[in-house]
Coordinates of C-alpha atoms and ligand atoms in Angstrom, one line a residue:
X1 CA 0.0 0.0 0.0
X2 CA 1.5 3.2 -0.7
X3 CA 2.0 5.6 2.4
X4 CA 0.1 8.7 3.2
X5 CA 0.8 11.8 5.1
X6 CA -1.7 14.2 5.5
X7 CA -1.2 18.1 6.3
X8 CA -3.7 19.6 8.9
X9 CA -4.0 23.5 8.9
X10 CA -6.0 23.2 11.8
X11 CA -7.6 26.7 12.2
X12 CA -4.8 28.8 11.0
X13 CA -5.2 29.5 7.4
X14 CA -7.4 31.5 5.5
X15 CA -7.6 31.7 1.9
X16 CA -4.4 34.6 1.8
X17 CA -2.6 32.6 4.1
X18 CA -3.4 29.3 2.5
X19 CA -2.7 30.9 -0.9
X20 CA 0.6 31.6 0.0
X21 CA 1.4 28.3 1.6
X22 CA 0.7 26.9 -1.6
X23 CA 3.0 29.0 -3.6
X24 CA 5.8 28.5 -1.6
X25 CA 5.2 24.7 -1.4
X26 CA 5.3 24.3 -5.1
X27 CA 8.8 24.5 -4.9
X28 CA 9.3 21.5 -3.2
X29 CA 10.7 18.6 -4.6
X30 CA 8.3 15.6 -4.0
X31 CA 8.3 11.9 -3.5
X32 CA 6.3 10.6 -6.8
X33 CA 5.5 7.2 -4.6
X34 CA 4.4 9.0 -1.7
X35 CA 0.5 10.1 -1.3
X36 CA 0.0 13.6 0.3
X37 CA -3.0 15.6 1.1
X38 CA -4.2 18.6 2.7
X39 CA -7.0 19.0 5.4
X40 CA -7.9 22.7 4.8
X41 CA -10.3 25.1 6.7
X42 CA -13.6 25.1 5.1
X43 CA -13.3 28.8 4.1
X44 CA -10.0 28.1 2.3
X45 CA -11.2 25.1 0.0
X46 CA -12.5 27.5 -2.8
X47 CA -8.5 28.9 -2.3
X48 CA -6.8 25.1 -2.5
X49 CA -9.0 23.4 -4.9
X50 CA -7.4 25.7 -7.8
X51 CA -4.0 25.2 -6.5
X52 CA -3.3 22.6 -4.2
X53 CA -3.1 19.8 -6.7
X54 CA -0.1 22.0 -9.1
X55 CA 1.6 21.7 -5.7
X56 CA 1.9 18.6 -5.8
X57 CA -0.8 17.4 -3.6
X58 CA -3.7 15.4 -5.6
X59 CA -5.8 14.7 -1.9
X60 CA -7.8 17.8 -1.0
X61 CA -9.8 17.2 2.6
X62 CA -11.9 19.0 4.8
X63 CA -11.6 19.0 8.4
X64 CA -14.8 18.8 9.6
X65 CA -18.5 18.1 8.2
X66 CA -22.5 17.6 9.1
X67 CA -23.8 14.4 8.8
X68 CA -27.6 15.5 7.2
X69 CA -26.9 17.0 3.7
X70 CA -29.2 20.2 3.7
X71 CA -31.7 21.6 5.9
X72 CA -32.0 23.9 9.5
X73 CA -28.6 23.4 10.5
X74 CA -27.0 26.9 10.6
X75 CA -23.7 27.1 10.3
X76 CA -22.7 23.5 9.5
X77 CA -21.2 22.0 6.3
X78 CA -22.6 19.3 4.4
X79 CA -21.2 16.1 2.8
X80 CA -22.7 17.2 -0.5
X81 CA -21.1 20.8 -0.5
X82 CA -17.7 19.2 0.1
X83 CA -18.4 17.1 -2.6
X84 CA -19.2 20.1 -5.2
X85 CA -15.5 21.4 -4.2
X86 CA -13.9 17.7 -5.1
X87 CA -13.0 16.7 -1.7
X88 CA -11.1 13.2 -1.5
X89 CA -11.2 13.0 2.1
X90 CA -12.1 14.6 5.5
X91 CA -10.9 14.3 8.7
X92 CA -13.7 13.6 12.0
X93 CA -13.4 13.2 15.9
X94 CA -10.6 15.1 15.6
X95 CA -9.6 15.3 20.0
X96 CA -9.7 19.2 19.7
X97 CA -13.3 18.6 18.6
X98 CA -13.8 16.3 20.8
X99 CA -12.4 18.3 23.7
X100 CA -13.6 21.5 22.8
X101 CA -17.0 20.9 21.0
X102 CA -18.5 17.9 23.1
X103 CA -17.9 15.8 19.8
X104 CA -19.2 12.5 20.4
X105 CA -18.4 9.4 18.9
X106 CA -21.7 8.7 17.9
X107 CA -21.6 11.8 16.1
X108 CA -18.3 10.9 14.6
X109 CA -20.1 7.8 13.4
X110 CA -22.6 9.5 11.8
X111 CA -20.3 11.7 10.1
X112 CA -18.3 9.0 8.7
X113 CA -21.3 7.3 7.3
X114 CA -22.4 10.7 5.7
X115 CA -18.9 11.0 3.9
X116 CA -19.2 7.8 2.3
X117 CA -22.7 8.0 0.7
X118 CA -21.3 11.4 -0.7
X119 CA -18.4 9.4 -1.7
X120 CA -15.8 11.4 0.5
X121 CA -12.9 9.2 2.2
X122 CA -13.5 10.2 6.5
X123 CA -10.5 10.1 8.5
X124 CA -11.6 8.5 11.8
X125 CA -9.6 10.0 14.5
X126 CA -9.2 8.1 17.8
X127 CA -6.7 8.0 21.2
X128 CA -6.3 8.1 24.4
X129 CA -5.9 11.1 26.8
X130 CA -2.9 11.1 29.1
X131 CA -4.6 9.7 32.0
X132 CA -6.2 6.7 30.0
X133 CA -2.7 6.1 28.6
X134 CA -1.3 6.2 32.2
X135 CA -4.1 4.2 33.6
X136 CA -3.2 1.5 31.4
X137 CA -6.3 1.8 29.4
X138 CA -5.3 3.0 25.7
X139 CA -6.2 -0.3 23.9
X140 CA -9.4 -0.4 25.5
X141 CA -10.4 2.8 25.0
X142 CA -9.2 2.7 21.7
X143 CA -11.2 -0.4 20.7
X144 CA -14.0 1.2 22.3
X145 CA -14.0 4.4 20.4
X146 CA -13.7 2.2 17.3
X147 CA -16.6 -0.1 17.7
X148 CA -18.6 3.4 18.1
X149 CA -17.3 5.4 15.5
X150 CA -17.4 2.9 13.0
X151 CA -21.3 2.1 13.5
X152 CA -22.8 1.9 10.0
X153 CA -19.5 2.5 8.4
X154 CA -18.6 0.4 5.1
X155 CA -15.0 -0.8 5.1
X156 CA -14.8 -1.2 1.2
X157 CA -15.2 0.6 -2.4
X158 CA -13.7 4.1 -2.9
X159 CA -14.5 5.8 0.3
X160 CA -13.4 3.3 2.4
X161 CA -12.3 4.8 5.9
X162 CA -8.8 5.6 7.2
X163 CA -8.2 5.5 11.2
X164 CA -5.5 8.0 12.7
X165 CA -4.6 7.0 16.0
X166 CA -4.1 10.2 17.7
X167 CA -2.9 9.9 21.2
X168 CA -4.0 13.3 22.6
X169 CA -1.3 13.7 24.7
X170 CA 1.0 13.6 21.9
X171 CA -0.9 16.5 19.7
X172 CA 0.9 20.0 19.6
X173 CA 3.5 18.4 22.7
X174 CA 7.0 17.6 21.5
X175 CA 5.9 14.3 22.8
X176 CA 5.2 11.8 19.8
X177 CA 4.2 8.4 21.1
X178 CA 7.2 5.9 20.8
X179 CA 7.4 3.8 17.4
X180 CA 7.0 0.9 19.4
X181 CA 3.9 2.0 21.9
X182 CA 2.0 3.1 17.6
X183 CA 3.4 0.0 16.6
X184 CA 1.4 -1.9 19.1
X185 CA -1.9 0.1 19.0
X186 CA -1.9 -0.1 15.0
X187 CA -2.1 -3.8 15.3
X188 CA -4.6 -3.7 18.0
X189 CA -6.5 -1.3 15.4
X190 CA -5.5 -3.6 12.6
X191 CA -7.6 -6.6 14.4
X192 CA -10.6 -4.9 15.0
X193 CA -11.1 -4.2 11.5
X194 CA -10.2 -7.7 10.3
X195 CA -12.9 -8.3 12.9
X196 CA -15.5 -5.7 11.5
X197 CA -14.9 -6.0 7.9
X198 CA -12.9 -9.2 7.0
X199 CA -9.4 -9.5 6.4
X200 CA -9.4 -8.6 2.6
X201 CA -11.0 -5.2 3.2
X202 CA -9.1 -4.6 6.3
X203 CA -5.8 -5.1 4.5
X204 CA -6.9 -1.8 2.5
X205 CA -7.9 0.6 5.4
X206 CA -5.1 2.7 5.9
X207 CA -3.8 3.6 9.8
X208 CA -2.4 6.9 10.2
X209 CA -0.1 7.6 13.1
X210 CA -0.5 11.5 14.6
X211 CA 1.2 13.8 17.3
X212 CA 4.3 15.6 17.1
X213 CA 5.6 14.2 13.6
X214 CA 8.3 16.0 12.1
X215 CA 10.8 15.8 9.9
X216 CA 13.4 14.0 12.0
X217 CA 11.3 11.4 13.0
X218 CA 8.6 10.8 10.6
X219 CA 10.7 8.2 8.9
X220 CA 10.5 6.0 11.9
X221 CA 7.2 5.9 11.9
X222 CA 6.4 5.5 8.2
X223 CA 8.7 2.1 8.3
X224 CA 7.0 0.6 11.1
X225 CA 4.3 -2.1 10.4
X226 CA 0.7 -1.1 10.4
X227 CA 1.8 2.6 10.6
X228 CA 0.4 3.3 6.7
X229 CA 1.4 7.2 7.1
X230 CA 1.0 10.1 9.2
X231 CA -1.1 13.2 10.1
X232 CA 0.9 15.9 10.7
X233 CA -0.3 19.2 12.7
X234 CA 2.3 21.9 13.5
X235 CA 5.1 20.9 11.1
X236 CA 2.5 21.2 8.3
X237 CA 2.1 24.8 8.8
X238 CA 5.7 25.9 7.3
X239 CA 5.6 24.7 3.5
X240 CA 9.2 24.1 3.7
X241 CA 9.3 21.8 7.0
X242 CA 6.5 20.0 5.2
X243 CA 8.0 19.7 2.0
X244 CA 11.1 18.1 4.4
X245 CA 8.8 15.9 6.1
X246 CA 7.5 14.6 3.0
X247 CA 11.0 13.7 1.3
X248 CA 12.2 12.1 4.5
X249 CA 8.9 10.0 4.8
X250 CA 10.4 8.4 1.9
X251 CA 13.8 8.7 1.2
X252 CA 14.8 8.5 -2.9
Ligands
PEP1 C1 -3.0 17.0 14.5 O1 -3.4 18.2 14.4 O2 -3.8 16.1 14.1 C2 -1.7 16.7 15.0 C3 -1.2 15.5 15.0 O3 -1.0 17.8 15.4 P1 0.6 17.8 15.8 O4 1.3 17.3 14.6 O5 0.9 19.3 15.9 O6 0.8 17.0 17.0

């Protein structure tokens, strides 16, 4: 399977902003093998969709979406209106969502089901907070937040889901989660969707490892098994560090 790495702008650029992050990124010198995408702010999509893909990046995501696809739901996005701006993926139960919005994972479920009838690849987030992890309890909770968030998802055809385990603790910290530790919740992730959806169609569903990538040690965790790529916060925000990241995820 060919790796991914996935940018997230998080809430820092707007369509100037994002503009010029594409500019500057088109300089970069790419890996042709490796498959990189951006999850943009909703108001800078209209900005990346012209541009992101000369850049070198094909995958255009959102961040965030509404599960209904029209109707009384002011403010909210809809599956559909990601769609008319050629999304290939977008991310959901993101932890700052979930920290900072109340973001369940039955809404995360919902979510992910409403990407894939608009044929939209969702990005399952999932991890454990720092007192889970020290309680012992990240494959549990992990498994557990699975199970839910994956309620009436399909795990085949175009729009097949991608997990990201996300350990919260290691998010915007310095603190990445050791190869190893990823290495062992991957697997654990890996069997519950052999489980879910058969082995076959489990073997496609790409795990993302994310928290403090960066260039120096992305590397590490693209070569370790069941880590299919990365999702990468802060060191996406400089094109340059990014375009670094990228090359060292797979060395020529
Ligand atoms: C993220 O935003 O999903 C993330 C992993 O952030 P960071 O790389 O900054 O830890």
């Amino acid at each position: 399977m060919r790796k991914l790495v996935i940018a997230n702008w998080k809430m820092y650029y707007g369509p100037v902003k994002a503009g010029a992050w594409i500019r500057a990124f088109r300089r970069e010198r790419l890996p042709k093998d490796l498959d990189i995408g951006v999850a943009v702010p909703h108001v800078s999509l209209a900005a990346a969709r012209s541009s992101l893909g000369r850049a070198g990046v094909p995958l255009l995501g959102g961040q965030d979406v509404f599960w209904a696809n029209d109707g009384a739901y002011t403010g909210e996005i809809s599956p559909a209106m990601l769609k008319e701006f050629g999304l290939s993926f977008c991310l959901v139960g993101h932890s700052e969502r979930r920290v900072n919005l109340g973001e369940t994972d039955e809404m995360v479920a919902k979510k992910a089901a409403a990407l894939q009838k608009a044929g939209i690849q969702p990005v399952v987030c999932v991890g454990e907070t720092d007192a889970q992890k020290k309680k012992g309890e990240t494959l549990k909770v992990v498994r557990a937040q699975l199970a839910a968030c994956l309620q009436g998802v399909k795990g085949d055809g175009a729009a097949r889901p991608a997990i990201a385990y996300e350990p919260v603790w290691a998010i915007g910290s310095g603190k990445p989660c050791s190869p190893l530790d990823a290495k062992n919740v991957h697997e654990a992730i890996r069997e519950v969707l052999v489980k879910k959806y058969g082995k076959a169609s489990a073997q496609e569903i790409r795990i993302l490892y994310g928290g403090s990538v960066d260039p120096r040690n992305v590397a590490e965790y693209v070569s370790t098994t069941h880590v299919d790529g990365v999702l990468v916060g802060s060191s996406s925000l400089d094109p340059r560090a990014f375009g670094m990241l990228c090359r060292a995820a797979l060395p020529a």
